[in-house]
Amino acid sequence: MKRIRFWGTRGSLPVALTASGVRDKLIRALRAASGRSFTSDEDLSTFVDSLGLPVAGTYGGHTSCVEIETGGPEYVLCDLGTGLRPFGQKAMARHGPASPQTYHIFMSHVHWDHIMGFPFFTPAYIPGNRIFIYGGHAILDEAFRRQQAPPSFPVDFSVLHADIDFVRLQPGHSYDIAGMRVDLMLQRHSGESYGYRFTSGGHTVIYTTDSEHTLDDLEETGTYVDFFRNADIVIFDAMYSLADAISVKADWGHSSNIVGVELCQMAGARQLCLFHHEPIHGDDALARIQAQTQRYEEITPTGTQLIATAAYDGMEIEL
Ligand SMILES: [Zn+2]
Ligand SMILES: [Zn+2]
């Protein structure tokens, strides 16, 4: 594995930066620039980069879709949220319609926010493309077909001309797919979800979203810690604050950043990547959560140093 690329990082439903949000960022940037002069575009770029993501960028609003670049010729994705559409556009621009590709897609589960990008995935309409959709659920096939059935969508699933195979995976078994060892585990979530452990070339990536961790049950916690063991990156559902997660939103099927730190520390993981962001949270709130997460790691240090990042649409992590 060479690189992780985030195409969609938002939980539950897509959100967009609004006109007033852009205006607010411009005012803050101009305020920070007041009294300065810039002699080149490079100067300007350096200054803009120094402003930080909440002012000079945005976490983005596409729902879950993460690409794992394996270094091989085949594509690997986790989940098919709206981030799939820009991924598909990039793949089409790169290969065109005449050069068939293979896509391996690992599904956490089939809640809307994780499948809603698929009807807009251009490579699925092109004969010759191979698409493998893996997951632990028996109803994978049905959920995808139902999403495109009338009256919910104008184009039926049967109109997709790529070769699409649904492949059911079993927790407790290891699979060799696209040059990676793949393991999965059942997670606590309404309708159930599956987390994945991908290992190849000495690197381990965990994709665990839509999963509620309570830390109440020692045995259950131990199972997750074993699953996360020594991972380079844990892409983690940190939708709620700890206060929400243990009070009003207990049993809603998601976790907090603090629980993420504790599980990663126990597992000796090196990077916790906060993911599946709450749609209500703006860029400042997400940056604050990321900083608080890093701070929590710093005041509770363990043997392995843990880096806390917050995923944004377009972010890449080199392995
Ligand atoms: Zn979700
Ligand atoms: Zn869900």
XYZ file of C-alpha atoms and ligand atoms in Angstrom:
321
model
C 0.000 0.000 0.000
C 1.300 3.412 -0.954
C -1.261 6.012 -0.035
C -4.741 6.701 1.377
C -6.871 9.277 -0.397
C -10.101 10.630 1.075
C -12.887 11.419 -1.395
C -15.694 11.754 1.171
C -15.386 12.191 4.924
C -18.814 13.381 6.131
C -21.244 11.240 8.110
C -24.958 10.685 7.512
C -25.586 13.156 4.691
C -23.617 15.406 2.376
C -23.176 19.078 3.257
C -21.886 22.051 1.253
C -19.969 25.177 2.163
C -22.405 28.082 1.794
C -21.982 31.608 0.388
C -21.859 33.063 3.888
C -19.270 30.439 4.848
C -17.010 31.466 1.950
C -17.505 35.151 2.784
C -16.527 34.565 6.398
C -13.327 32.813 5.292
C -12.469 35.689 2.927
C -12.921 38.278 5.665
C -10.667 36.323 8.023
C -8.014 35.854 5.316
C -8.033 39.535 4.357
C -7.832 40.523 7.999
C -4.780 38.281 8.430
C -3.232 39.783 5.267
C -3.709 43.390 6.299
C -0.445 45.364 6.251
C 1.421 42.642 4.344
C 2.652 42.790 0.776
C 3.269 39.851 -1.510
C 5.880 39.866 -4.228
C 5.012 36.589 -5.995
C 2.367 33.897 -6.330
C 4.650 31.640 -4.326
C 4.617 34.207 -1.516
C 0.830 34.219 -1.659
C 0.639 30.423 -1.609
C 2.880 30.243 1.452
C 0.727 32.809 3.232
C -2.535 31.027 2.317
C -1.121 27.704 3.529
C -0.230 29.350 6.848
C -3.881 30.309 7.462
C -4.954 26.757 8.224
C -7.783 24.656 6.826
C -10.735 26.404 8.537
C -9.765 29.714 6.850
C -8.039 28.642 3.637
C -9.956 25.436 2.903
C -12.740 23.217 4.146
C -13.164 19.686 5.428
C -15.689 19.159 2.666
C -19.082 17.616 2.538
C -19.044 14.358 0.572
C -20.115 11.217 2.415
C -17.820 8.256 3.059
C -15.506 7.151 0.262
C -11.834 6.314 0.833
C -9.322 5.074 -1.729
C -6.391 2.853 -0.866
C -3.648 3.092 -3.467
C -2.010 -0.303 -3.414
C 0.679 0.377 -6.000
C -0.984 -2.236 -8.241
C -3.132 -1.606 -11.333
C -6.505 -2.224 -9.641
C -8.485 0.330 -7.659
C -9.469 -0.227 -4.018
C -12.172 1.778 -2.268
C -13.966 1.698 1.065
C -17.648 2.677 0.872
C -19.589 4.362 -1.903
C -20.816 7.656 -0.494
C -21.050 10.798 -2.628
C -17.245 11.083 -2.657
C -17.405 8.277 -5.234
C -18.599 10.681 -7.934
C -15.403 12.806 -8.067
C -13.347 9.608 -7.750
C -15.185 8.194 -10.802
C -14.639 11.405 -12.762
C -10.932 11.239 -12.053
C -10.737 7.570 -13.079
C -12.627 8.364 -16.310
C -10.362 11.308 -17.107
C -7.347 9.090 -16.548
C -8.404 6.010 -18.521
C -11.295 7.050 -20.776
C -14.141 4.669 -21.622
C -12.095 2.321 -23.836
C -9.669 1.054 -21.217
C -11.389 -1.351 -18.781
C -10.441 -1.187 -15.118
C -11.036 -3.340 -12.040
C -12.487 -1.814 -8.872
C -12.480 -3.591 -5.482
C -14.936 -1.991 -3.092
C -15.259 -2.840 0.616
C -18.588 -1.919 2.198
C -18.943 -1.106 5.900
C -22.735 -1.388 5.532
C -25.549 -0.207 3.298
C -26.943 2.850 5.062
C -27.730 5.538 2.475
C -24.730 7.734 3.147
C -22.456 4.778 2.246
C -24.132 3.722 -1.025
C -25.640 6.924 -2.459
C -22.671 7.671 -4.732
C -22.990 4.433 -6.693
C -25.756 5.464 -9.158
C -23.451 8.374 -10.159
C -20.351 6.208 -10.670
C -19.716 6.484 -14.425
C -17.377 3.430 -14.634
C -20.351 1.245 -13.541
C -22.140 2.124 -16.797
C -19.262 1.083 -19.062
C -18.990 -2.464 -20.475
C -15.685 -4.147 -19.742
C -15.169 -2.629 -16.303
C -15.076 -5.135 -13.416
C -16.529 -4.103 -10.063
C -16.313 -6.332 -7.000
C -18.405 -5.166 -4.049
C -17.390 -6.949 -0.837
C -19.162 -6.959 2.494
C -20.357 -9.018 5.402
C -24.080 -8.512 4.801
C -26.325 -11.003 3.016
C -28.413 -8.124 1.635
C -25.664 -6.184 -0.222
C -27.019 -6.982 -3.673
C -30.617 -6.199 -2.717
C -29.720 -2.861 -1.102
C -27.916 -1.633 -4.243
C -30.706 -2.758 -6.563
C -33.401 -1.234 -4.354
C -31.608 2.127 -4.280
C -32.014 2.389 -8.078
C -35.492 0.864 -8.335
C -38.493 3.023 -9.317
C -39.749 5.396 -8.045
C -36.538 6.300 -6.202
C -34.161 6.656 -9.174
C -34.567 7.077 -12.953
C -31.938 4.518 -14.019
C -32.410 0.878 -13.010
C -29.484 -1.174 -11.704
C -29.872 -3.511 -14.715
C -28.795 -0.642 -16.997
C -25.296 -0.716 -15.483
C -23.121 -2.442 -18.087
C -19.999 -3.132 -16.043
C -19.549 -6.663 -14.663
C -20.637 -6.221 -11.050
C -20.112 -9.017 -8.506
C -21.257 -8.956 -4.907
C -18.931 -11.008 -2.721
C -19.883 -11.917 0.823
C -16.998 -12.026 3.293
C -16.986 -13.757 6.680
C -15.458 -12.302 9.845
C -12.767 -14.630 11.192
C -11.487 -15.467 7.701
C -8.577 -13.724 5.984
C -8.763 -12.896 2.287
C -6.141 -12.062 -0.308
C -7.578 -9.285 -2.478
C -5.742 -6.809 -4.752
C -2.430 -7.836 -3.207
C -3.599 -7.156 0.344
C -4.529 -9.364 3.269
C -8.061 -8.352 4.247
C -9.770 -9.146 7.576
C -13.126 -7.875 8.753
C -14.996 -7.638 12.009
C -18.607 -7.079 12.946
C -19.233 -3.729 14.672
C -21.960 -2.360 16.919
C -24.277 -0.270 14.741
C -27.921 -0.271 13.749
C -28.220 -2.766 10.885
C -24.671 -3.929 11.722
C -21.491 -2.651 10.114
C -18.102 -4.173 9.355
C -14.634 -2.795 10.010
C -11.694 -3.779 7.785
C -8.032 -4.428 8.412
C -5.856 -4.165 5.290
C -2.252 -5.344 5.426
C 0.372 -5.285 2.708
C 4.039 -4.411 2.249
C 4.547 -4.037 6.021
C 1.710 -1.490 6.368
C -1.639 -1.868 8.112
C -4.671 0.354 7.570
C -7.892 0.033 9.578
C -11.169 1.345 8.186
C -13.723 1.404 10.985
C -16.721 3.639 10.551
C -20.278 3.571 11.834
C -19.280 1.751 14.976
C -20.204 2.542 18.557
C -17.487 1.833 21.126
C -18.548 2.077 24.734
C -15.409 0.663 26.432
C -17.854 -0.788 29.015
C -17.274 -4.376 28.012
C -13.653 -5.416 28.515
C -13.884 -8.438 26.270
C -15.434 -6.456 23.424
C -12.837 -3.691 23.852
C -10.078 -6.318 23.731
C -11.408 -7.641 20.422
C -11.225 -4.162 18.858
C -7.780 -3.508 20.316
C -6.533 -6.768 18.757
C -8.089 -5.754 15.439
C -6.381 -2.315 15.538
C -3.057 -3.763 16.795
C 0.043 -1.845 15.583
C -1.852 -0.216 12.722
C -0.205 2.625 10.819
C -3.576 4.364 10.444
C -6.966 3.867 12.060
C -9.705 5.654 10.087
C -12.229 6.022 12.867
C -15.872 7.053 13.226
C -15.602 10.009 15.619
C -18.941 11.591 14.901
C -19.815 12.689 18.426
C -18.173 14.484 21.297
C -17.553 12.273 24.328
C -20.329 14.097 26.243
C -22.816 13.359 23.462
C -21.590 9.813 23.036
C -22.225 8.909 26.677
C -25.454 10.874 27.131
C -28.038 11.971 24.568
C -26.538 10.058 21.667
C -25.665 6.836 23.489
C -26.799 3.860 21.378
C -27.000 5.972 18.199
C -24.295 3.805 16.719
C -21.292 6.158 16.601
C -18.211 6.928 18.687
C -16.187 9.862 20.004
C -12.666 11.129 19.378
C -11.674 10.341 22.983
C -12.675 6.695 22.722
C -10.703 6.605 19.466
C -7.553 7.801 21.270
C -7.965 5.222 24.026
C -8.475 2.302 21.642
C -5.525 3.383 19.469
C -3.279 3.827 22.504
C -4.152 0.341 23.767
C -3.501 -1.068 20.300
C -0.168 0.750 19.770
C -1.519 2.368 16.586
C 0.440 5.312 15.173
C -2.213 7.537 13.608
C -5.846 8.098 14.500
C -7.706 9.676 11.617
C -11.062 11.148 12.651
C -13.708 10.400 10.044
C -17.480 10.381 9.349
C -17.811 13.955 10.618
C -21.073 15.167 12.095
C -22.840 17.262 9.380
C -23.682 20.008 11.896
C -19.999 20.686 12.581
C -18.392 23.517 10.610
C -14.696 23.778 9.790
C -13.794 25.545 13.046
C -15.543 22.889 15.126
C -13.763 20.067 13.302
C -10.367 21.751 13.677
C -11.099 22.198 17.385
C -12.003 18.522 17.770
C -8.788 17.518 16.002
C -6.713 19.777 18.313
C -8.504 18.472 21.416
C -7.886 14.909 20.277
C -4.154 15.566 19.867
C -4.120 17.302 23.261
C -5.836 14.332 24.914
C -3.113 12.052 23.504
C -0.415 14.409 24.830
C -1.746 14.440 28.396
C -2.243 10.655 28.449
C 0.938 9.458 26.751
C 1.644 5.779 26.237
C 4.595 3.890 24.752
C 3.766 4.627 21.133
C 3.263 8.217 20.048
C -0.142 8.690 18.456
C -0.811 11.370 15.844
C -4.406 12.577 15.609
C -5.583 13.880 12.257
C -9.040 14.789 10.965
C -9.806 13.619 7.441
C -10.972 16.140 4.834
C -12.118 15.607 1.260
C -8.971 15.519 -0.850
C -6.600 14.616 1.991
C -3.851 12.125 1.212
C -1.803 10.124 3.681
C 1.437 8.563 2.465
C 2.260 5.163 3.895
Zn -22.683 6.553 8.022
Zn -24.667 3.827 9.426
